Amino acid sequence: MSAADPPGIQTLPDELADKADWLEPFPWYREMRETKPVRWDARRRTWDVFQYEDVKRVLADDETFSVNPRNADDFEEPDRPEEGLIFETMLFQDPPRHDELRGVVDAAFEPRAVRELEPRIRSCAGDLLADTLDADTGEFDLVEAYSYPMPVIVIAGLLGVPADDRDQFKRWSESLVEAANAGEDTAAVLDRQQEQLFEMASYFLAMIEDRRESPRGDLLSVLTRDQHGGDRLTHEEVLGTCMLLLVAGNITTTNLITNAVRCFDNHDLFPSLRGDRSIQRALEEVLRYRSPVQAMGRVARADVTLGAEQIDAGDRVVVWLGSANRDEGQFPDAGTFRPDRTPNQHLAFGHGTHYCLGAPLARLEAAVAIEELLTHTDELAVTHDQLTPTRSSLVYGVESLSLSYSR
């Protein structure tokens, strides 16, 4: 991930450009931890950080490492306003503005508020599985039928946007985290993203205008009220936050659910997990072992020494969460999936000020999704290993996952 790139334009390191390598980047991570734990990539003009303690330090130190891409030496403002909307969100704001923006929506994602959503989430999961399994084909695509639509229906309900629009939500979400494939014209990817961002901005502008006229009990109404009454949010911040919540509220959870099914299938855990309503520890190991977000970007605010390297102010830095979570110095037998691992202080949701706002919701959705999937099926198995990774250097998962089942 490049902090100075336009939103969504990501560039994978050459070592991960091949699809097979991005499906299993962990051998490369291990090599980097052992030989170049902090290294400069001249092509991407980026420092890569791989060891747990270094990654945690960067994430925790807001004074030295900024999330705002405008602090990068080579940052260029986007030509079109909608391309810069994502930079107005809490994701790319440092304290104290980050804390003010987050405070507007924080209450909706506190653990107590999230727990109250469980009946709605469980009902949604059951309905999706009933529709899928009633076809009685014996096989279905987990991503298409279940792990994508479930979290997007939930976040759409919280925001107050029609869940029936989820096909275009998926298109927009994938666009914002898209990376150019090896040999692909980056300009073509950028043009595609600009078109999708314009569509998304136009969609939410109409929704925001509607809530100004007719407020409801949803997050969109909260955002517009805070802008109009308290003058806490600018128009761009309202729009950008809507876009961020929709994308972040579905794409990470989709990949957490899908990665969990991959892990449980690979380690023959479905029988032991079936009927077990305390699978959260196993999901924590999924978060460590196959983190849905593999990397996060920062910009150095000041000259700093990290490891044995001197990083200059204005340099871009990428911390590899997926590598930190496999660091043998932090996790005994780190390359082994241990569903009962404890303690498990992984960094899958980040660390410090920018720790993921939606972590409680993602955990609950994933737990309910797996519980309901195992309740509604008997035999369950991944049917092939020809997997295609998501087109992103930030989000980690697969585009589809075919499952066989019996009821």
Short mmCIF file of C-alpha atoms in Angstrom, two decimals:
data_model
loop_
_atom_site.label_atom_id
_atom_site.label_comp_id
_atom_site.label_asym_id
_atom_site.label_seq_id
_atom_site.Cartn_x
_atom_site.Cartn_y
_atom_site.Cartn_z
CA MET A 1 0.00 0.00 0.00
CA SER A 2 1.33 3.40 -0.94
CA ALA A 3 0.30 6.32 1.22
CA ALA A 4 0.81 8.79 -1.62
CA ASP A 5 -1.23 6.89 -4.17
CA PRO A 6 -4.79 7.92 -5.04
CA PRO A 7 -7.37 6.04 -2.95
CA GLY A 8 -7.39 2.37 -3.76
CA ILE A 9 -4.41 2.34 -6.13
CA GLN A 10 -2.09 -0.14 -4.46
CA THR A 11 1.14 -1.65 -5.72
CA LEU A 12 2.28 -5.06 -4.60
CA PRO A 13 5.99 -5.65 -4.05
CA ASP A 14 7.59 -7.54 -6.93
CA GLU A 15 7.98 -10.56 -4.65
CA LEU A 16 4.18 -10.85 -4.37
CA ALA A 17 3.20 -9.91 -7.91
CA ASP A 18 2.43 -13.52 -8.82
CA LYS A 19 -1.03 -14.70 -7.72
CA ALA A 20 0.35 -17.82 -6.08
CA ASP A 21 2.75 -15.74 -4.01
CA TRP A 22 -0.03 -13.41 -2.86
CA LEU A 23 -2.15 -16.41 -1.86
CA GLU A 24 0.72 -17.60 0.35
CA PRO A 25 2.98 -14.60 1.13
CA PHE A 26 4.15 -16.09 4.41
CA PRO A 27 7.44 -17.68 3.25
CA TRP A 28 8.51 -14.29 1.89
CA TYR A 29 7.50 -12.60 5.13
CA ARG A 30 9.68 -15.07 7.05
CA GLU A 31 12.64 -14.39 4.78
CA MET A 32 12.24 -10.64 5.25
CA ARG A 33 11.95 -10.91 9.06
CA GLU A 34 15.19 -12.87 9.11
CA THR A 35 17.23 -10.91 6.54
CA LYS A 36 15.69 -7.44 5.96
CA PRO A 37 13.20 -6.68 8.74
CA VAL A 38 13.10 -3.02 7.59
CA ARG A 39 13.86 -2.60 3.90
CA TRP A 40 13.65 0.10 1.23
CA ASP A 41 11.77 -0.75 -2.00
CA ALA A 42 13.05 1.72 -4.60
CA ARG A 43 10.38 0.93 -7.19
CA ARG A 44 7.53 1.62 -4.75
CA ARG A 45 9.51 4.38 -2.93
CA THR A 46 8.42 2.75 0.31
CA TRP A 47 9.89 1.30 3.48
CA ASP A 48 8.52 -2.17 4.34
CA VAL A 49 8.42 -3.26 8.00
CA PHE A 50 8.03 -6.95 8.90
CA GLN A 51 8.80 -7.75 12.57
CA TYR A 52 6.13 -7.64 15.26
CA GLU A 53 7.74 -5.14 17.62
CA ASP A 54 8.63 -2.73 14.79
CA VAL A 55 5.12 -2.93 13.31
CA LYS A 56 3.55 -2.34 16.71
CA ARG A 57 5.86 0.63 17.35
CA VAL A 58 4.91 2.31 14.07
CA LEU A 59 1.19 1.79 14.68
CA ALA A 60 1.40 3.15 18.24
CA ASP A 61 3.51 6.26 17.55
CA ASP A 62 1.19 8.93 16.10
CA GLU A 63 3.75 11.64 16.75
CA THR A 64 6.34 10.07 14.44
CA PHE A 65 4.19 8.18 11.95
CA SER A 66 1.19 9.84 10.31
CA VAL A 67 -1.74 8.20 8.55
CA ASN A 68 -2.31 11.33 6.45
CA PRO A 69 -0.93 10.73 2.92
CA ARG A 70 -0.58 14.48 2.40
CA ASN A 71 2.49 14.32 4.65
CA ALA A 72 4.38 12.28 2.07
CA ASP A 73 7.07 14.18 0.14
CA ASP A 74 5.74 13.09 -3.24
CA PHE A 75 2.00 13.34 -2.53
CA GLU A 76 -0.02 14.91 -5.35
CA GLU A 77 -3.55 16.14 -4.77
CA PRO A 78 -6.08 14.26 -6.91
CA ASP A 79 -7.43 16.11 -9.94
CA ARG A 80 -11.07 15.30 -9.19
CA PRO A 81 -12.70 16.12 -5.83
CA GLU A 82 -14.32 12.71 -5.36
CA GLU A 83 -10.89 11.04 -5.52
CA GLY A 84 -9.84 12.92 -2.39
CA LEU A 85 -12.95 12.18 -0.33
CA ILE A 86 -11.42 9.13 1.32
CA PHE A 87 -8.63 11.36 2.67
CA GLU A 88 -11.27 13.28 4.66
CA THR A 89 -12.18 10.22 6.72
CA MET A 90 -10.86 9.12 10.11
CA LEU A 91 -8.78 6.49 8.31
CA PHE A 92 -6.44 9.21 7.00
CA GLN A 93 -6.63 11.75 9.82
CA ASP A 94 -4.23 12.05 12.75
CA PRO A 95 -5.26 13.06 16.27
CA PRO A 96 -6.96 15.20 17.35
CA ARG A 97 -9.14 15.36 14.20
CA HIS A 98 -9.22 11.58 14.00
CA ASP A 99 -10.70 11.38 17.49
CA GLU A 100 -13.37 13.98 16.66
CA LEU A 101 -14.44 12.16 13.51
CA ARG A 102 -14.45 8.78 15.21
CA GLY A 103 -16.44 10.14 18.12
CA VAL A 104 -19.38 10.88 15.82
CA VAL A 105 -19.99 7.19 15.06
CA ASP A 106 -18.22 5.50 17.98
CA ALA A 107 -21.38 4.73 19.93
CA ALA A 108 -22.80 2.58 17.12
CA PHE A 109 -19.77 0.25 17.24
CA GLU A 110 -19.27 -0.08 21.01
CA PRO A 111 -19.46 -3.70 22.21
CA ARG A 112 -22.80 -3.24 23.98
CA ALA A 113 -24.45 -1.72 20.91
CA VAL A 114 -22.97 -4.43 18.71
CA ARG A 115 -24.26 -7.24 20.97
CA GLU A 116 -27.78 -5.91 20.50
CA LEU A 117 -27.41 -6.57 16.77
CA GLU A 118 -26.89 -10.31 17.21
CA PRO A 119 -30.53 -11.38 16.61
CA ARG A 120 -30.64 -9.33 13.41
CA ILE A 121 -27.31 -10.76 12.23
CA ARG A 122 -28.34 -14.34 13.04
CA SER A 123 -31.63 -13.90 11.21
CA CYS A 124 -29.82 -12.49 8.18
CA ALA A 125 -27.38 -15.42 8.14
CA GLY A 126 -30.21 -17.94 8.44
CA ASP A 127 -32.18 -16.35 5.61
CA LEU A 128 -29.19 -16.32 3.27
CA LEU A 129 -28.39 -19.96 4.01
CA ALA A 130 -32.01 -21.00 3.59
CA ASP A 131 -32.11 -19.36 0.16
CA THR A 132 -28.82 -20.99 -0.82
CA LEU A 133 -29.35 -24.47 0.58
CA ASP A 134 -32.97 -24.74 -0.59
CA ALA A 135 -31.59 -24.98 -4.11
CA ASP A 136 -30.27 -28.37 -2.92
CA THR A 137 -27.44 -28.48 -5.45
CA GLY A 138 -24.91 -29.81 -2.96
CA GLU A 139 -22.46 -27.02 -3.74
CA PHE A 140 -22.32 -23.21 -3.53
CA ASP A 141 -19.87 -20.32 -3.67
CA LEU A 142 -19.33 -19.12 -0.11
CA VAL A 143 -18.30 -15.58 -1.11
CA GLU A 144 -21.12 -14.91 -3.55
CA ALA A 145 -23.91 -16.51 -1.54
CA TYR A 146 -22.92 -15.82 2.04
CA SER A 147 -19.71 -14.19 3.23
CA TYR A 148 -20.17 -11.10 1.04
CA PRO A 149 -23.93 -10.42 1.28
CA MET A 150 -24.25 -10.98 5.06
CA PRO A 151 -21.93 -8.19 6.30
CA VAL A 152 -23.04 -5.78 3.58
CA ILE A 153 -26.70 -6.26 4.56
CA VAL A 154 -25.74 -5.53 8.18
CA ILE A 155 -23.72 -2.36 7.46
CA ALA A 156 -26.31 -1.15 4.96
CA GLY A 157 -28.94 -1.48 7.67
CA LEU A 158 -26.83 0.52 10.13
CA LEU A 159 -26.15 3.25 7.59
CA GLY A 160 -29.72 3.32 6.36
CA VAL A 161 -29.08 2.50 2.71
CA PRO A 162 -30.99 -0.15 0.73
CA ALA A 163 -29.36 -3.57 1.06
CA ASP A 164 -30.81 -4.40 -2.37
CA ASP A 165 -28.09 -2.16 -3.83
CA ARG A 166 -25.41 -4.58 -2.61
CA ASP A 167 -24.22 -5.53 -6.10
CA GLN A 168 -23.01 -1.99 -6.70
CA PHE A 169 -21.68 -1.79 -3.12
CA LYS A 170 -19.50 -4.79 -3.97
CA ARG A 171 -18.25 -3.13 -7.16
CA TRP A 172 -17.37 0.08 -5.32
CA SER A 173 -15.71 -1.75 -2.41
CA GLU A 174 -13.53 -3.86 -4.65
CA SER A 175 -12.53 -0.77 -6.62
CA LEU A 176 -11.30 1.13 -3.55
CA VAL A 177 -8.86 -1.63 -2.55
CA GLU A 178 -7.96 -2.76 -6.06
CA ALA A 179 -4.37 -3.32 -7.09
CA ALA A 180 -3.04 -3.53 -10.61
CA ASN A 181 -2.12 -7.06 -11.62
CA ALA A 182 1.37 -7.79 -12.88
CA GLY A 183 1.68 -6.33 -16.38
CA GLU A 184 -1.62 -4.42 -16.13
CA ASP A 185 -1.82 -0.77 -17.15
CA THR A 186 -2.04 1.18 -13.89
CA ALA A 187 -3.68 4.09 -15.72
CA ALA A 188 -6.52 1.81 -16.76
CA VAL A 189 -7.03 0.74 -13.15
CA LEU A 190 -7.03 4.40 -12.07
CA ASP A 191 -9.62 5.32 -14.70
CA ARG A 192 -11.82 2.47 -13.52
CA GLN A 193 -11.51 3.61 -9.92
CA GLN A 194 -12.30 7.22 -10.77
CA GLU A 195 -15.53 6.11 -12.44
CA GLN A 196 -16.52 3.98 -9.45
CA LEU A 197 -15.68 6.73 -6.95
CA PHE A 198 -17.81 9.21 -8.88
CA GLU A 199 -20.74 6.78 -8.86
CA MET A 200 -20.35 6.15 -5.14
CA ALA A 201 -20.11 9.85 -4.28
CA SER A 202 -23.21 10.63 -6.34
CA TYR A 203 -25.13 7.83 -4.63
CA PHE A 204 -24.33 9.07 -1.13
CA LEU A 205 -24.93 12.71 -2.01
CA ALA A 206 -28.52 11.80 -2.82
CA MET A 207 -28.84 9.86 0.44
CA ILE A 208 -27.37 12.74 2.47
CA GLU A 209 -29.79 15.23 0.95
CA ASP A 210 -32.65 12.88 1.79
CA ARG A 211 -31.58 12.65 5.45
CA ARG A 212 -31.31 16.43 5.73
CA GLU A 213 -34.95 16.65 4.70
CA SER A 214 -36.17 13.53 6.54
CA PRO A 215 -33.88 12.33 9.36
CA ARG A 216 -34.23 8.72 10.52
CA GLY A 217 -32.71 6.53 13.19
CA ASP A 218 -29.64 5.53 11.19
CA LEU A 219 -25.98 6.50 10.94
CA LEU A 220 -26.53 8.62 7.84
CA SER A 221 -28.90 10.79 9.85
CA VAL A 222 -26.37 11.01 12.70
CA LEU A 223 -23.67 12.18 10.29
CA THR A 224 -25.81 14.80 8.58
CA ARG A 225 -27.18 16.05 11.91
CA ASP A 226 -23.67 16.45 13.28
CA GLN A 227 -22.65 18.38 10.20
CA HIS A 228 -25.70 20.61 10.03
CA GLY A 229 -26.29 21.25 13.72
CA GLY A 230 -22.98 20.95 15.53
CA ASP A 231 -20.82 21.95 12.57
CA ARG A 232 -18.40 19.20 13.58
CA LEU A 233 -18.15 17.61 10.14
CA THR A 234 -17.51 19.26 6.81
CA HIS A 235 -19.59 18.24 3.81
CA GLU A 236 -16.59 16.31 2.45
CA GLU A 237 -16.12 14.53 5.78
CA VAL A 238 -19.74 13.39 5.86
CA LEU A 239 -19.53 12.05 2.33
CA GLY A 240 -16.15 10.42 2.84
CA THR A 241 -17.22 8.81 6.12
CA CYS A 242 -20.30 7.28 4.49
CA MET A 243 -18.10 5.77 1.80
CA LEU A 244 -15.56 4.50 4.33
CA LEU A 245 -18.16 2.87 6.59
CA LEU A 246 -19.78 1.05 3.69
CA VAL A 247 -16.50 -0.31 2.35
CA ALA A 248 -14.79 -1.06 5.68
CA GLY A 249 -18.03 -2.46 7.07
CA ASN A 250 -18.21 -5.25 4.56
CA ILE A 251 -14.97 -6.08 2.81
CA THR A 252 -12.88 -6.97 5.88
CA THR A 253 -15.61 -9.15 7.41
CA THR A 254 -16.21 -10.89 4.09
CA ASN A 255 -12.59 -11.97 4.01
CA LEU A 256 -12.51 -12.91 7.69
CA ILE A 257 -15.43 -15.31 7.19
CA THR A 258 -13.95 -16.73 4.00
CA ASN A 259 -10.46 -17.10 5.49
CA ALA A 260 -11.98 -18.83 8.52
CA VAL A 261 -13.69 -21.43 6.34
CA ARG A 262 -10.39 -22.01 4.49
CA CYS A 263 -8.52 -22.49 7.77
CA PHE A 264 -11.15 -24.75 9.34
CA ASP A 265 -11.35 -26.88 6.21
CA ASN A 266 -7.57 -27.18 5.88
CA HIS A 267 -7.28 -28.34 9.49
CA ASP A 268 -10.41 -30.55 9.54
CA LEU A 269 -12.06 -28.53 12.30
CA PHE A 270 -15.69 -28.50 11.13
CA PRO A 271 -16.70 -31.58 13.18
CA SER A 272 -15.23 -30.21 16.42
CA LEU A 273 -16.65 -26.72 15.89
CA ARG A 274 -20.16 -27.86 14.95
CA GLY A 275 -22.50 -27.04 17.83
CA ASP A 276 -19.77 -25.11 19.66
CA ARG A 277 -20.99 -21.62 20.56
CA SER A 278 -17.55 -20.55 21.81
CA ILE A 279 -15.57 -20.48 18.59
CA GLN A 280 -14.19 -16.98 19.14
CA ARG A 281 -10.75 -18.27 20.12
CA ALA A 282 -10.51 -20.17 16.83
CA LEU A 283 -11.52 -17.01 14.97
CA GLU A 284 -8.79 -15.05 16.79
CA GLU A 285 -6.31 -17.56 15.38
CA VAL A 286 -7.78 -17.01 11.90
CA LEU A 287 -7.22 -13.28 12.38
CA ARG A 288 -3.58 -13.98 13.23
CA TYR A 289 -2.90 -16.75 10.73
CA ARG A 290 -4.66 -15.30 7.67
CA SER A 291 -5.26 -11.65 8.54
CA PRO A 292 -7.98 -10.06 6.36
CA VAL A 293 -5.85 -6.90 6.21
CA GLN A 294 -2.20 -7.66 5.49
CA ALA A 295 -0.72 -4.15 5.37
CA MET A 296 -1.23 -0.58 6.55
CA GLY A 297 0.44 2.61 5.36
CA ARG A 298 2.06 5.46 7.28
CA VAL A 299 4.21 8.50 6.51
CA ALA A 300 7.20 9.47 8.68
CA ARG A 301 6.66 12.90 10.27
CA ALA A 302 10.30 13.16 11.38
CA ASP A 303 13.61 11.44 10.82
CA VAL A 304 13.56 8.19 12.75
CA THR A 305 15.66 5.05 13.17
CA LEU A 306 13.71 1.82 12.85
CA GLY A 307 15.65 -1.40 13.22
CA ALA A 308 19.00 -0.61 11.67
CA GLU A 309 17.59 1.79 9.07
CA GLN A 310 17.29 5.57 8.95
CA ILE A 311 13.87 6.71 7.73
CA ASP A 312 13.57 10.33 6.65
CA ALA A 313 10.64 12.67 7.27
CA GLY A 314 8.21 12.41 4.35
CA ASP A 315 9.12 8.79 3.55
CA ARG A 316 6.30 6.34 3.10
CA VAL A 317 6.17 3.26 5.34
CA VAL A 318 4.15 0.06 4.99
CA VAL A 319 3.78 -2.17 8.04
CA TRP A 320 2.99 -5.78 7.17
CA LEU A 321 0.44 -7.02 9.71
CA GLY A 322 0.40 -10.43 8.06
CA SER A 323 4.12 -10.77 8.72
CA ALA A 324 3.98 -9.42 12.29
CA ASN A 325 1.29 -11.98 13.08
CA ARG A 326 3.62 -14.79 11.96
CA ASP A 327 6.65 -13.49 13.91
CA GLU A 328 8.25 -16.39 15.80
CA GLY A 329 9.58 -13.93 18.37
CA GLN A 330 6.01 -13.15 19.44
CA PHE A 331 4.05 -16.33 18.68
CA PRO A 332 5.46 -19.78 19.56
CA ASP A 333 5.16 -22.14 16.59
CA ALA A 334 3.93 -19.14 14.58
CA GLY A 335 3.61 -21.03 11.29
CA THR A 336 1.13 -23.51 12.77
CA PHE A 337 -2.62 -22.89 13.00
CA ARG A 338 -3.57 -23.54 16.63
CA PRO A 339 -7.31 -22.90 17.21
CA ASP A 340 -6.86 -22.86 21.00
CA ARG A 341 -3.88 -20.47 20.98
CA THR A 342 -3.65 -18.25 24.03
CA PRO A 343 -2.48 -15.61 24.55
CA ASN A 344 -2.97 -14.29 21.03
CA GLN A 345 -2.01 -10.62 20.84
CA HIS A 346 -2.28 -10.36 17.08
CA LEU A 347 -2.36 -7.06 15.18
CA ALA A 348 -5.03 -8.00 12.65
CA PHE A 349 -7.17 -5.00 13.60
CA GLY A 350 -4.19 -2.66 13.98
CA HIS A 351 -3.00 -1.11 17.21
CA GLY A 352 -3.17 2.20 19.03
CA THR A 353 -5.27 5.20 18.06
CA HIS A 354 -6.35 3.72 14.73
CA TYR A 355 -7.37 0.32 16.10
CA CYS A 356 -10.26 -0.83 13.91
CA LEU A 357 -13.54 0.84 14.90
CA GLY A 358 -15.55 -2.10 13.57
CA ALA A 359 -13.59 -4.89 15.29
CA PRO A 360 -16.43 -5.88 17.69
CA LEU A 361 -18.89 -6.02 14.80
CA ALA A 362 -16.54 -8.03 12.59
CA ARG A 363 -15.92 -10.54 15.38
CA LEU A 364 -19.63 -10.98 16.07
CA GLU A 365 -20.56 -11.30 12.40
CA ALA A 366 -17.87 -13.90 11.78
CA ALA A 367 -18.83 -15.95 14.83
CA VAL A 368 -22.52 -15.93 13.90
CA ALA A 369 -21.74 -16.68 10.26
CA ILE A 370 -19.68 -19.78 11.11
CA GLU A 371 -22.14 -20.98 13.78
CA GLU A 372 -25.10 -20.71 11.41
CA LEU A 373 -23.20 -22.30 8.52
CA LEU A 374 -22.36 -25.33 10.65
CA THR A 375 -25.88 -25.49 12.09
CA HIS A 376 -27.51 -25.57 8.65
CA THR A 377 -25.16 -28.16 7.13
CA ASP A 378 -23.80 -31.57 7.97
CA GLU A 379 -20.84 -32.48 5.77
CA LEU A 380 -18.97 -29.38 4.57
CA ALA A 381 -15.80 -29.15 2.49
CA VAL A 382 -13.91 -26.85 0.12
CA THR A 383 -14.19 -28.55 -3.26
CA HIS A 384 -11.11 -27.27 -5.10
CA ASP A 385 -7.80 -25.56 -4.44
CA GLN A 386 -7.59 -23.41 -7.58
CA LEU A 387 -8.06 -20.13 -5.72
CA THR A 388 -7.77 -16.58 -7.01
CA PRO A 389 -6.61 -13.92 -4.53
CA THR A 390 -8.45 -10.63 -4.15
CA ARG A 391 -7.10 -7.84 -6.38
CA SER A 392 -5.55 -5.87 -3.55
CA SER A 393 -2.26 -5.42 -1.74
CA LEU A 394 -4.17 -4.39 1.38
CA VAL A 395 -7.07 -6.83 1.77
CA TYR A 396 -6.29 -10.54 1.88
CA GLY A 397 -8.73 -13.21 0.76
CA VAL A 398 -10.01 -15.08 -2.27
CA GLU A 399 -12.52 -14.03 -4.91
CA SER A 400 -14.55 -17.21 -4.54
CA LEU A 401 -14.59 -20.39 -2.45
CA SER A 402 -16.63 -23.34 -3.63
CA LEU A 403 -18.12 -25.53 -0.87
CA SER A 404 -19.84 -28.90 -1.01
CA TYR A 405 -22.39 -29.71 1.68
CA SER A 406 -25.09 -32.06 2.85
CA ARG A 407 -28.04 -30.91 4.89
#
